[in-house]
Coordinates of N, CA, C and O and ligand atoms in Angstrom, one line a residue:
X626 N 80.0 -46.8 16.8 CA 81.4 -46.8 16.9 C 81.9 -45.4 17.3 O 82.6 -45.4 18.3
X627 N 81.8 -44.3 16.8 CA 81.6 -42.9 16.8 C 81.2 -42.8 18.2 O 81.7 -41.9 18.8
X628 N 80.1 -43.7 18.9 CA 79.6 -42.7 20.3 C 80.8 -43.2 21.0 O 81.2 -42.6 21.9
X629 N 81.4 -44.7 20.5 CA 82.8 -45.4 21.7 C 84.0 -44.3 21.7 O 84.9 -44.3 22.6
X630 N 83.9 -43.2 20.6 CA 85.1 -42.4 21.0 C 85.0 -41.3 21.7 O 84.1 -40.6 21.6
X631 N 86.3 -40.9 22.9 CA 86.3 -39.8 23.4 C 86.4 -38.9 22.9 O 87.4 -38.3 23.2
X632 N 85.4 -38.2 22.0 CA 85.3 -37.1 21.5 C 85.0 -35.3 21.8 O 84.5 -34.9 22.9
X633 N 85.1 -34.9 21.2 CA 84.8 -33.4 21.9 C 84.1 -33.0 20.5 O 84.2 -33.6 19.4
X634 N 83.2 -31.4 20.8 CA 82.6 -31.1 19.6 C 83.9 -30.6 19.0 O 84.9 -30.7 19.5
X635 N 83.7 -30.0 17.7 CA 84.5 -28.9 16.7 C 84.3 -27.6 17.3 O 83.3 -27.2 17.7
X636 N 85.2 -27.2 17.4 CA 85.2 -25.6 17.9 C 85.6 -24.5 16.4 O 85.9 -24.8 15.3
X637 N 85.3 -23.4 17.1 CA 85.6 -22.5 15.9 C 87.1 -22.8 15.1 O 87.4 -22.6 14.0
X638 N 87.6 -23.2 15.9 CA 89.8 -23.1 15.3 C 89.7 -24.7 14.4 O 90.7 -25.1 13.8
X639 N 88.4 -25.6 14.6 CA 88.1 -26.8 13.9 C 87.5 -26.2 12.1 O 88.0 -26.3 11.0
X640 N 86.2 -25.7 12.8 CA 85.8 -25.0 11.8 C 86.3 -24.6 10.6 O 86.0 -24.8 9.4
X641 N 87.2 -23.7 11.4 CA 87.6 -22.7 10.0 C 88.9 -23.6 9.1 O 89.0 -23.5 7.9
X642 N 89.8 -24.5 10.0 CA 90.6 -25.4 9.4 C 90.0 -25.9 8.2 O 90.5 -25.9 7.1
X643 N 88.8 -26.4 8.6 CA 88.1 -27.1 7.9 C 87.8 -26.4 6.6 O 87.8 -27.1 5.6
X644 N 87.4 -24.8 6.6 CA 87.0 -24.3 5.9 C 88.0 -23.6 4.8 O 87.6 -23.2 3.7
X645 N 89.5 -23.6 5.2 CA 90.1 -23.4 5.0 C 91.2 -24.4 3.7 O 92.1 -24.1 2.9
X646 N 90.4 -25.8 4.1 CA 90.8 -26.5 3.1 C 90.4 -26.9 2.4 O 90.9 -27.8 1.8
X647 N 88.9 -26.4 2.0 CA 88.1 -26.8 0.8 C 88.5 -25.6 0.2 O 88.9 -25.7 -0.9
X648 N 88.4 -24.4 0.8 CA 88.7 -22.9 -0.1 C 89.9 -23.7 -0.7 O 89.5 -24.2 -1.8
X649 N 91.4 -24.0 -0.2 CA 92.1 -24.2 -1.0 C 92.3 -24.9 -2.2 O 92.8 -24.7 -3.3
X650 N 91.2 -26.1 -1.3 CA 91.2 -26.8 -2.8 C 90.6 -26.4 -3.7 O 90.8 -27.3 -4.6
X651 N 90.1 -25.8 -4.0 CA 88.6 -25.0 -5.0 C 89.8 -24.3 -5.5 O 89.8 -24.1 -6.7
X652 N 90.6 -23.9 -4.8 CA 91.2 -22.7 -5.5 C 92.6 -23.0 -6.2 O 93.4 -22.3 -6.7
X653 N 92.5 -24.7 -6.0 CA 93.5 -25.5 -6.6 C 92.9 -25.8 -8.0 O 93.6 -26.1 -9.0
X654 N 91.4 -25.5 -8.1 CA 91.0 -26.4 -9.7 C 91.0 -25.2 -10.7 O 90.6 -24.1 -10.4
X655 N 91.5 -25.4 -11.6 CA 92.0 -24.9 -12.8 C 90.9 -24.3 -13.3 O 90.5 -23.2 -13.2
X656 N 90.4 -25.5 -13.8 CA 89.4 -25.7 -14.9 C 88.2 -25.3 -14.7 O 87.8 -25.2 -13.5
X657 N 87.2 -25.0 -15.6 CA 86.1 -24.7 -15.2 C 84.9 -24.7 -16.3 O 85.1 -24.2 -17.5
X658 N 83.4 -25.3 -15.7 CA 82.9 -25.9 -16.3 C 81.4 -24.9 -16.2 O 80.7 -24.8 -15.2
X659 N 81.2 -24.3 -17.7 CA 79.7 -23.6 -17.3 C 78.7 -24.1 -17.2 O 78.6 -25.1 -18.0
X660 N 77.6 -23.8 -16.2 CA 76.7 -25.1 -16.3 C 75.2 -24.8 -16.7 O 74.3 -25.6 -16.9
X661 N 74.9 -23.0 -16.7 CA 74.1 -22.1 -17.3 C 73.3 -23.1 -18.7 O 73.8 -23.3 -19.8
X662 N 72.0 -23.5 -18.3 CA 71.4 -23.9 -19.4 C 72.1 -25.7 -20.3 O 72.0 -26.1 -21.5
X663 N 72.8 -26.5 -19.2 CA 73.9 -27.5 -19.8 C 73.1 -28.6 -20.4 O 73.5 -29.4 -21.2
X664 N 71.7 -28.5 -19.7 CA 70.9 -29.8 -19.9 C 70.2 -29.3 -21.6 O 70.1 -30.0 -22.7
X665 N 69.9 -28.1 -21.4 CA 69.5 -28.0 -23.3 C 70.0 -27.9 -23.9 O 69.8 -28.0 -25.1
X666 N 71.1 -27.4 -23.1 CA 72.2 -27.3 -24.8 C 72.8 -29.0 -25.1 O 73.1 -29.4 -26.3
X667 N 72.8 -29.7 -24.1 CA 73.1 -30.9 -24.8 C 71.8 -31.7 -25.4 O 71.9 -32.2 -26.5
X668 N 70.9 -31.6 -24.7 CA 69.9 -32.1 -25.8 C 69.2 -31.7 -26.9 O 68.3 -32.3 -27.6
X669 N 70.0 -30.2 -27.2 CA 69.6 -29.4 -27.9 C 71.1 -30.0 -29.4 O 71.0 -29.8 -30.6
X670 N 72.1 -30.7 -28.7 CA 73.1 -30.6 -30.0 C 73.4 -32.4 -29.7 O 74.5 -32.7 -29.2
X671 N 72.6 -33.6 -30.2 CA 72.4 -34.7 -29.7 C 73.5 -35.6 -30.9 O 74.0 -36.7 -30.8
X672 N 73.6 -34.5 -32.0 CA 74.3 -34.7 -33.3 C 74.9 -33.8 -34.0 O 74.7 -33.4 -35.1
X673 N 76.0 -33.4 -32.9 CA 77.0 -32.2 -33.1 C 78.2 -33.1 -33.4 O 78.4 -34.2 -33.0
X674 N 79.1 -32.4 -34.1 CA 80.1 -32.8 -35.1 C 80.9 -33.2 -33.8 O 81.4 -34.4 -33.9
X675 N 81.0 -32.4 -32.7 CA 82.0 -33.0 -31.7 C 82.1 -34.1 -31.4 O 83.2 -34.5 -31.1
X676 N 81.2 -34.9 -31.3 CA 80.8 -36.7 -30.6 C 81.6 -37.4 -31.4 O 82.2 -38.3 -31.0
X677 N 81.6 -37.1 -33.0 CA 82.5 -37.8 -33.7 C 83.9 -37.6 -33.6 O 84.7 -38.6 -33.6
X678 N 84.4 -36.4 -33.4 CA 85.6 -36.2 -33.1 C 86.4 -36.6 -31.6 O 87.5 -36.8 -31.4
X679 N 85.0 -36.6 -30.7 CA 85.6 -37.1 -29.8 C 85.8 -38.9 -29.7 O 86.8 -39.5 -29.2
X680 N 84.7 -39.4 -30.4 CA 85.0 -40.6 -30.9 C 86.2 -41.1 -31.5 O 86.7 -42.2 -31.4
X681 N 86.8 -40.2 -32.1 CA 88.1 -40.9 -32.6 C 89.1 -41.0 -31.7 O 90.1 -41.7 -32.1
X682 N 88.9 -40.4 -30.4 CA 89.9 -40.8 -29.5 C 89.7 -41.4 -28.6 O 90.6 -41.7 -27.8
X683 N 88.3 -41.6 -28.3 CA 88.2 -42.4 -26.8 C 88.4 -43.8 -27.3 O 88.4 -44.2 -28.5
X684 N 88.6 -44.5 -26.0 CA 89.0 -45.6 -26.6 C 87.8 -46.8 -25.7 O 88.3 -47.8 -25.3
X685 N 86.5 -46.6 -25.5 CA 85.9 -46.3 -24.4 C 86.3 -47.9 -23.5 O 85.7 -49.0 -23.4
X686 N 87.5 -47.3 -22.9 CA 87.8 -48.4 -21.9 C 87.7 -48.5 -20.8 O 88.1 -49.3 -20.0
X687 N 86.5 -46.9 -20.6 CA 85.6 -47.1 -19.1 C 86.6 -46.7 -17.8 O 86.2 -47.0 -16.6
X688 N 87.4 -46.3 -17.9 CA 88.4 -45.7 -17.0 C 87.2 -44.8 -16.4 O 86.8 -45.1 -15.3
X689 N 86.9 -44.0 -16.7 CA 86.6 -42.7 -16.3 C 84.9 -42.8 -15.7 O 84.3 -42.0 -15.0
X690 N 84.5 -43.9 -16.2 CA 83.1 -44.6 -15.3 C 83.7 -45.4 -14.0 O 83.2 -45.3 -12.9
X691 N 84.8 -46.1 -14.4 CA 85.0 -46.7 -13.1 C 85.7 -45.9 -11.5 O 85.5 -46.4 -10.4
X692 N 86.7 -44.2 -11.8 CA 87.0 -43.5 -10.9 C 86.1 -42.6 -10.8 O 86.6 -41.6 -10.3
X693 N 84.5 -42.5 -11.2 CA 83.7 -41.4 -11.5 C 82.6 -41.5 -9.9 O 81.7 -42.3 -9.8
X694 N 82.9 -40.7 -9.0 CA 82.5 -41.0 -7.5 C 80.5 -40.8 -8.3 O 79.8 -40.3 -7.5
X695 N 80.3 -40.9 -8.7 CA 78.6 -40.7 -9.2 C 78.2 -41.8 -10.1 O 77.0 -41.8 -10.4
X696 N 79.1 -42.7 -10.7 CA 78.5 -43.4 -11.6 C 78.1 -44.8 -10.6 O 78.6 -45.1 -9.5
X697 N 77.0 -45.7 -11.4 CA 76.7 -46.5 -10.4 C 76.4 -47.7 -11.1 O 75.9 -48.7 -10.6
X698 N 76.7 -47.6 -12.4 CA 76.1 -48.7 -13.6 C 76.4 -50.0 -12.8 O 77.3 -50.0 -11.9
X699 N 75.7 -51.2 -13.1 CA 75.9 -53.1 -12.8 C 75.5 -53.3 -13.2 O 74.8 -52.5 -13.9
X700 N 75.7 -54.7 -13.5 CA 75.1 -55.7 -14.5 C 75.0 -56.9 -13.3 O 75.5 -56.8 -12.1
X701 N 74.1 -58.1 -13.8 CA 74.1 -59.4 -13.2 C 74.4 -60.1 -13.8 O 73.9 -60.3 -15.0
X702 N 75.6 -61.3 -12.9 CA 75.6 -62.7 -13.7 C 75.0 -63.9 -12.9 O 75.3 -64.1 -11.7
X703 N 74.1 -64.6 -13.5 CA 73.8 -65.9 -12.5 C 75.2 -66.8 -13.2 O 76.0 -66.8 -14.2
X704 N 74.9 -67.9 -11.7 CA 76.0 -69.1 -12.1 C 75.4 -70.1 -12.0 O 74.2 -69.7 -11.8
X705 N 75.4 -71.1 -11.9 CA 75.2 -72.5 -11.0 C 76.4 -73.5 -11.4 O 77.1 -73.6 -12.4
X706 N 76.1 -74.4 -10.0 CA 77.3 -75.3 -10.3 C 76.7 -76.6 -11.5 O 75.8 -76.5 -12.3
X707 N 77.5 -77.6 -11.3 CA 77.1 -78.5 -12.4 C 76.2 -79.4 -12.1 O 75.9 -80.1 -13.1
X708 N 75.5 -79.8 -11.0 CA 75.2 -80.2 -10.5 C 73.2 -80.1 -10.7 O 72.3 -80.9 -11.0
X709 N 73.4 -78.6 -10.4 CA 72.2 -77.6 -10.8 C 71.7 -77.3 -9.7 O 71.2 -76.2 -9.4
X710 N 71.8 -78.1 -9.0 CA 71.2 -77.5 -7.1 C 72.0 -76.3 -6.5 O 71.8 -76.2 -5.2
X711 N 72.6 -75.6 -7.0 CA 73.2 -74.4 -6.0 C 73.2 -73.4 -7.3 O 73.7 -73.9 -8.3
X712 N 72.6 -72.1 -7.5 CA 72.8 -71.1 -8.3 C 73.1 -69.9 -7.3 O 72.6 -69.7 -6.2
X713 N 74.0 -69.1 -8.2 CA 74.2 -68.0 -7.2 C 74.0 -66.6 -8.4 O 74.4 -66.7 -9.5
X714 N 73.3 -65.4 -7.9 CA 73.5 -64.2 -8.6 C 74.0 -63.5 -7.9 O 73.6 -63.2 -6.8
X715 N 75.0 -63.0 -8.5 CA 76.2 -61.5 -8.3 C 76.1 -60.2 -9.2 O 76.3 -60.1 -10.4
X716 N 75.9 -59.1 -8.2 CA 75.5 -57.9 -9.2 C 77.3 -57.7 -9.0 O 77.9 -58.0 -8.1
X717 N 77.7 -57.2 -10.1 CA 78.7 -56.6 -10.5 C 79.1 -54.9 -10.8 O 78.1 -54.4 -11.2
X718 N 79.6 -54.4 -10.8 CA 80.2 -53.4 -12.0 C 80.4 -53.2 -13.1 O 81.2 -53.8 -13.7
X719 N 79.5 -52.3 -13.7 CA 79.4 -52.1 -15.4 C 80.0 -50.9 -15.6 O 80.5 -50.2 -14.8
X720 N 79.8 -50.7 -17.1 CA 80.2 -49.3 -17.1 C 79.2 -49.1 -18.7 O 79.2 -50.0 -19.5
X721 N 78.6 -48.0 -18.8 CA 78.0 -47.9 -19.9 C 79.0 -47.6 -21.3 O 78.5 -47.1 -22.3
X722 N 80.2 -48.0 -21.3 CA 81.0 -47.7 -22.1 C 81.4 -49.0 -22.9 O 82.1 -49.2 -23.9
X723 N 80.6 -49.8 -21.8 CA 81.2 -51.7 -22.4 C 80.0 -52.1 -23.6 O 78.8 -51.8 -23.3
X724 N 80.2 -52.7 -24.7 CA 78.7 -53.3 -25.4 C 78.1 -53.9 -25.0 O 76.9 -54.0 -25.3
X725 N 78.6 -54.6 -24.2 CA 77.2 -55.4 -23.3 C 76.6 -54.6 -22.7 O 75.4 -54.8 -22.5
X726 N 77.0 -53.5 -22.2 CA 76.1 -53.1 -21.0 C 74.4 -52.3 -21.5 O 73.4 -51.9 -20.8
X727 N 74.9 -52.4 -23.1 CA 73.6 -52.0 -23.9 C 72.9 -52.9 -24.5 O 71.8 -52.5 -24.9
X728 N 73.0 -54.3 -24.5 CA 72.5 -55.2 -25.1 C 71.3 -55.8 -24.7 O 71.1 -56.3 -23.5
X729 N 70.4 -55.7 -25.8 CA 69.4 -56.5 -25.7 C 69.4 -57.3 -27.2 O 70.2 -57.3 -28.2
X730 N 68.4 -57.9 -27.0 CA 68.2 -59.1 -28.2 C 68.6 -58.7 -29.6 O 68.0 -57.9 -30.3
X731 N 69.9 -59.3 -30.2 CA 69.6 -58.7 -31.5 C 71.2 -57.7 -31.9 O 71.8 -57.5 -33.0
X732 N 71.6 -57.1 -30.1 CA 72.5 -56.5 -30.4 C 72.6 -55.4 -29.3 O 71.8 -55.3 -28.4
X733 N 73.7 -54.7 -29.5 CA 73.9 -53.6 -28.5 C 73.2 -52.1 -29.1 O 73.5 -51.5 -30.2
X734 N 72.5 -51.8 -28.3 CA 71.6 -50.5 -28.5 C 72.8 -49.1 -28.8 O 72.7 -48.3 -29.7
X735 N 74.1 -49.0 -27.6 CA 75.2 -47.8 -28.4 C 76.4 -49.0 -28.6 O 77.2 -49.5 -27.8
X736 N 76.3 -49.2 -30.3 CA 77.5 -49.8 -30.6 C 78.6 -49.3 -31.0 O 79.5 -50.0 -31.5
X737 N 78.6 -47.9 -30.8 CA 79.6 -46.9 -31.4 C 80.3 -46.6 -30.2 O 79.8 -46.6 -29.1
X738 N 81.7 -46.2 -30.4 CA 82.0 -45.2 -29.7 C 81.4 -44.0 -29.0 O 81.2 -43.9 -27.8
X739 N 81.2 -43.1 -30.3 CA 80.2 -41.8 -30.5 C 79.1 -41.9 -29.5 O 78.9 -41.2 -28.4
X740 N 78.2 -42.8 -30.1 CA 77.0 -42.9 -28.9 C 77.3 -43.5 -27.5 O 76.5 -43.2 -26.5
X741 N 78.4 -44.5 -27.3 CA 78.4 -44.4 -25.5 C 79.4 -43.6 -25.3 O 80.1 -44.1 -24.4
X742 N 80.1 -42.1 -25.8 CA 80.6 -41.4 -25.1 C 79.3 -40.0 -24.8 O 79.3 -39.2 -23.9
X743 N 78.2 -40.4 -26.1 CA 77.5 -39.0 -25.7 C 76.3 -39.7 -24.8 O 75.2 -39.1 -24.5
X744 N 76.6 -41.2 -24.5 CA 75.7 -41.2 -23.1 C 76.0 -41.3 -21.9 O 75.2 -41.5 -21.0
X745 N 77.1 -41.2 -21.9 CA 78.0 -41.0 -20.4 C 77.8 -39.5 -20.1 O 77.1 -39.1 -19.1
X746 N 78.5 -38.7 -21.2 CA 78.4 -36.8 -20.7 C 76.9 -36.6 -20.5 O 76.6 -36.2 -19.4
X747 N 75.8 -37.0 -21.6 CA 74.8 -36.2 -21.3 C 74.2 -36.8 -20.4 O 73.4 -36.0 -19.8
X748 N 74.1 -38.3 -19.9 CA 73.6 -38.5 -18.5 C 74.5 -37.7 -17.6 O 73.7 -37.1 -16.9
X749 N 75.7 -37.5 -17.3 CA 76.2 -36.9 -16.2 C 75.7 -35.5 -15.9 O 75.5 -35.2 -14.8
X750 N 75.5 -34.9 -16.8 CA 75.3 -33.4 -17.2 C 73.8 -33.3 -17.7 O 73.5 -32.2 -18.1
X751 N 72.8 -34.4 -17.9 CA 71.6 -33.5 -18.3 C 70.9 -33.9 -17.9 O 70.1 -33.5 -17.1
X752 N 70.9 -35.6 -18.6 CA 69.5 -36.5 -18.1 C 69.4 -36.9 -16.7 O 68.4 -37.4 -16.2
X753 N 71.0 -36.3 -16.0 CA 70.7 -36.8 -14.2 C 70.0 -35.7 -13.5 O 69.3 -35.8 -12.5
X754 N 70.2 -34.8 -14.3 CA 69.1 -33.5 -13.6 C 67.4 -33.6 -13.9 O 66.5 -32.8 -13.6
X755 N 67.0 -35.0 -14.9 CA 66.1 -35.2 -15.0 C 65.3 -36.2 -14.2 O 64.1 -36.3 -14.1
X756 N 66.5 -37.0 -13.8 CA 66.2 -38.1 -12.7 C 66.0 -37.6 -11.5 O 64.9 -37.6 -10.8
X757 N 67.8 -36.7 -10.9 CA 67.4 -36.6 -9.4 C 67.5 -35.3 -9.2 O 67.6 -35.1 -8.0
X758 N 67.2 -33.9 -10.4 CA 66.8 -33.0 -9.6 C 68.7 -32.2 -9.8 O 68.5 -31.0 -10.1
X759 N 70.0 -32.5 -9.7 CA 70.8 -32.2 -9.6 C 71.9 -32.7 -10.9 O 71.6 -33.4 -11.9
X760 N 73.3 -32.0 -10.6 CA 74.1 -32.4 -12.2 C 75.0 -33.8 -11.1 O 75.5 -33.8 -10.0
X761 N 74.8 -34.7 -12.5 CA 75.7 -36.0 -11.8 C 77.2 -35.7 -11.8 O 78.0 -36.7 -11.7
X762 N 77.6 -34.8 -11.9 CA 79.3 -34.2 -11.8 C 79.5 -33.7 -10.9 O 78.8 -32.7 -10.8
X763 N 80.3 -33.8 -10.0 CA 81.0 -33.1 -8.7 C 81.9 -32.2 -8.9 O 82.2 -31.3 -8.0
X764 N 82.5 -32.3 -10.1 CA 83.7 -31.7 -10.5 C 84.8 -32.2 -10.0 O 85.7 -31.3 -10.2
X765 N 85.3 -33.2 -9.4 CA 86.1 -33.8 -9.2 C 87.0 -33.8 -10.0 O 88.0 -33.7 -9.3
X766 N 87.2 -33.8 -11.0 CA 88.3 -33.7 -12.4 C 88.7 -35.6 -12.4 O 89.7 -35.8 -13.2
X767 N 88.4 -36.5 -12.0 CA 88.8 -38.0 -11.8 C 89.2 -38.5 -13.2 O 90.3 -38.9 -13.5
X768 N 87.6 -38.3 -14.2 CA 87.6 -38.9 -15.2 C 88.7 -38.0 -16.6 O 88.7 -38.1 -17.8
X769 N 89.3 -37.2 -15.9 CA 90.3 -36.4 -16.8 C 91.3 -36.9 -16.5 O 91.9 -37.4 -17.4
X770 N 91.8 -37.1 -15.2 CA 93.3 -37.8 -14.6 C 93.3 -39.0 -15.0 O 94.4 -39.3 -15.3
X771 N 92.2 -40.2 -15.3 CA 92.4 -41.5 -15.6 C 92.2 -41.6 -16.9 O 92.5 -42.6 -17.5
X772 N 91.8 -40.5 -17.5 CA 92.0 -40.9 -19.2 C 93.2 -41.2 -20.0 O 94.1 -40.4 -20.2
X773 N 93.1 -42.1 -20.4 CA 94.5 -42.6 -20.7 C 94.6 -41.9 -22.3 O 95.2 -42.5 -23.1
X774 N 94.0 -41.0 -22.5 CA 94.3 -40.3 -24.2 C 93.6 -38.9 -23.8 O 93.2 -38.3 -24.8
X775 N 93.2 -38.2 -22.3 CA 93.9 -36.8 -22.6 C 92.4 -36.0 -22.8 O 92.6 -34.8 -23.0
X776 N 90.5 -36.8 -22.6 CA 89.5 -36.3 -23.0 C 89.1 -35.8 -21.6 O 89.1 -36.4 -20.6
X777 N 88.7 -34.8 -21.9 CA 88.7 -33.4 -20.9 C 87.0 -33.4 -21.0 O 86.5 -32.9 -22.0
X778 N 86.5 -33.8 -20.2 CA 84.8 -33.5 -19.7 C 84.4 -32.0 -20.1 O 83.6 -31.8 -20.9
X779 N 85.0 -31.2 -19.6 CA 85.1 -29.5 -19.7 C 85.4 -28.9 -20.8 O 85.0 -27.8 -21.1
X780 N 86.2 -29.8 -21.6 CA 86.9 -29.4 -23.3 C 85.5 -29.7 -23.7 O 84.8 -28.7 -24.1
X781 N 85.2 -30.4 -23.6 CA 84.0 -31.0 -24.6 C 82.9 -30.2 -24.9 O 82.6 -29.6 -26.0
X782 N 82.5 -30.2 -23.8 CA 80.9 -29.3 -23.3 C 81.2 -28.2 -23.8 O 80.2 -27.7 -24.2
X783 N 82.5 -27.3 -24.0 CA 82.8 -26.1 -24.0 C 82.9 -25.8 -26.0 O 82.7 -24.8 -26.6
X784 N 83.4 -27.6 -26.3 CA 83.4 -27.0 -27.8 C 82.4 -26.6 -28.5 O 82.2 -25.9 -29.5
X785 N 81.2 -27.9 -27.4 CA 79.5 -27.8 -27.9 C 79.0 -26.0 -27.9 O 78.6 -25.1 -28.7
X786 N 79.2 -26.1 -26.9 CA 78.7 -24.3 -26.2 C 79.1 -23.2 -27.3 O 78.5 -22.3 -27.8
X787 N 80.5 -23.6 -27.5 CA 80.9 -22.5 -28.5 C 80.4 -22.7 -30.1 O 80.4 -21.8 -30.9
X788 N 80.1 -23.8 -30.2 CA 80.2 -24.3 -31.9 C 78.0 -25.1 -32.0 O 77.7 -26.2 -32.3
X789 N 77.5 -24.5 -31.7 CA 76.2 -25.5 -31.5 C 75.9 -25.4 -32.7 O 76.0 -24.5 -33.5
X790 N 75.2 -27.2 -32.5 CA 75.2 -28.1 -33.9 C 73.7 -26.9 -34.6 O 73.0 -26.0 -34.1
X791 N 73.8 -27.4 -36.0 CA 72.5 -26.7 -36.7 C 71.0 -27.6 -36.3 O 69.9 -27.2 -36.6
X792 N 71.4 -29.1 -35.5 CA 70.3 -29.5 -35.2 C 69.6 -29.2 -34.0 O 68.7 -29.9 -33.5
X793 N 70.3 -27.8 -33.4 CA 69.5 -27.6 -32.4 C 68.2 -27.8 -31.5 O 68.1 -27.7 -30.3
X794 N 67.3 -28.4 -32.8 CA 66.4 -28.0 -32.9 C 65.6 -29.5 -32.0 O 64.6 -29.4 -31.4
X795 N 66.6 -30.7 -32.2 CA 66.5 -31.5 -31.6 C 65.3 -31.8 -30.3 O 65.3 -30.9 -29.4
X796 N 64.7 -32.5 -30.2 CA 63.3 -32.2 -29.3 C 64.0 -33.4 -28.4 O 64.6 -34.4 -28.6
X797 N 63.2 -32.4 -26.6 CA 64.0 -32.8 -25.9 C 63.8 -34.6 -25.7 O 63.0 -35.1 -26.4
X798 N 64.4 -35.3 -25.0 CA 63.9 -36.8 -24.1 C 62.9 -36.3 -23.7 O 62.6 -35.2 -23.3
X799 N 62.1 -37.6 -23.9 CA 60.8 -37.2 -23.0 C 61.2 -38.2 -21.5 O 60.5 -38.2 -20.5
Ligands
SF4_1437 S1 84.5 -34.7 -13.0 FE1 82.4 -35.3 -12.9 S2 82.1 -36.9 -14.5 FE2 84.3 -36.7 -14.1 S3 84.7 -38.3 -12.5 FE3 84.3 -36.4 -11.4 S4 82.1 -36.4 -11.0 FE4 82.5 -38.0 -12.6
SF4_1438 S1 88.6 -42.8 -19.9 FE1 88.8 -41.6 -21.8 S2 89.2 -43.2 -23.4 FE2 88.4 -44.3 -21.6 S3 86.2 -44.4 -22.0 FE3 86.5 -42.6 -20.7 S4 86.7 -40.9 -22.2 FE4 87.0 -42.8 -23.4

């Protein structure tokens, strides 16, 4: 589609436009998030007083997995009609914030609040740098704008950093 258009390259006066509006926007974000050592310090504080407090206010209604440009959680449902000769499976959209999305036999593995908010941050921020090498946060700020009660990604991490739990000692995921 791209080769059907009459295009010309970018020139330098393209370039710098270009360059000129990520500077701004960078220089639009407020906030800011240290990332110096993020993956041990959170596996380092797995049962820090903060999870509970933040617990009391999320409400985990998955807002902030659903506008989160890196999250990628599904689930599957099969159907079939009534008949039984036609079944169909559809992968869907999950969010690790729902109880099902933890469930296996018996029950949901994070039935708390507490624990599917501290597996959303520390996968975004620790265990994705154990998967792919990089932090699953863009900084986008998305899952701050759609929170509908005001929980700040950046507040968080920041209360850990300043206040770290006495269980430090915590041994990492393997
Ligand atoms: S700030 Fe990070 S965690 Fe929040 S929506 Fe953007 S990429 Fe996801
Ligand atoms: S958007 Fe806010 S209230 Fe909803 S699950 Fe995420 S952190 Fe919790």
């Amino acid at each position: 589609m791209l080769q059907a258009l009459s295009l010309q390259p970018a020139g330098a006066l393209e370039e710098a436009a270009a360059i000129a509006v990520t500077d701004r926007t960078a220089a639009q974000m407020g906030r800011r998030l240290e990332t110096a050592g993020i993956k041990e310090l959170l596996y380092g504080n797995l049962e820090h007083p903060r999870w509970d407090e933040v617990a009391q206010r999320c409400l985990t209604c998955a807002n902030c997995t659903m506008v989160c440009p890196t999250c990628f959680c599904s689930t599957i449902e099969d159907t079939t009609d009534l008949t039984g000769d036609h079944a169909e499976r559809w992968r869907k959209w999950d969010s690790c914030f729902t109880m099902d999305h933890s469930y296996v036999v018996g029950g949901s593995v994070r039935a708390s609040a507490k624990s599917r908010y501290r597996q959303w941050l520390t996968h975004k921020l620790a265990t994705w740098i154990d998967q792919f090498g990089s932090s699953g946060c863009t900084g986008c700020g998305r899952c701050i704008t759609w929170c509908p009660v005001g929980i700040d990604i950046t507040e968080e991490v920041r209360a850990i950093r300043e206040t770290p739990s006495a269980t430090s000692e915590t041994p990492l995921p393997s």
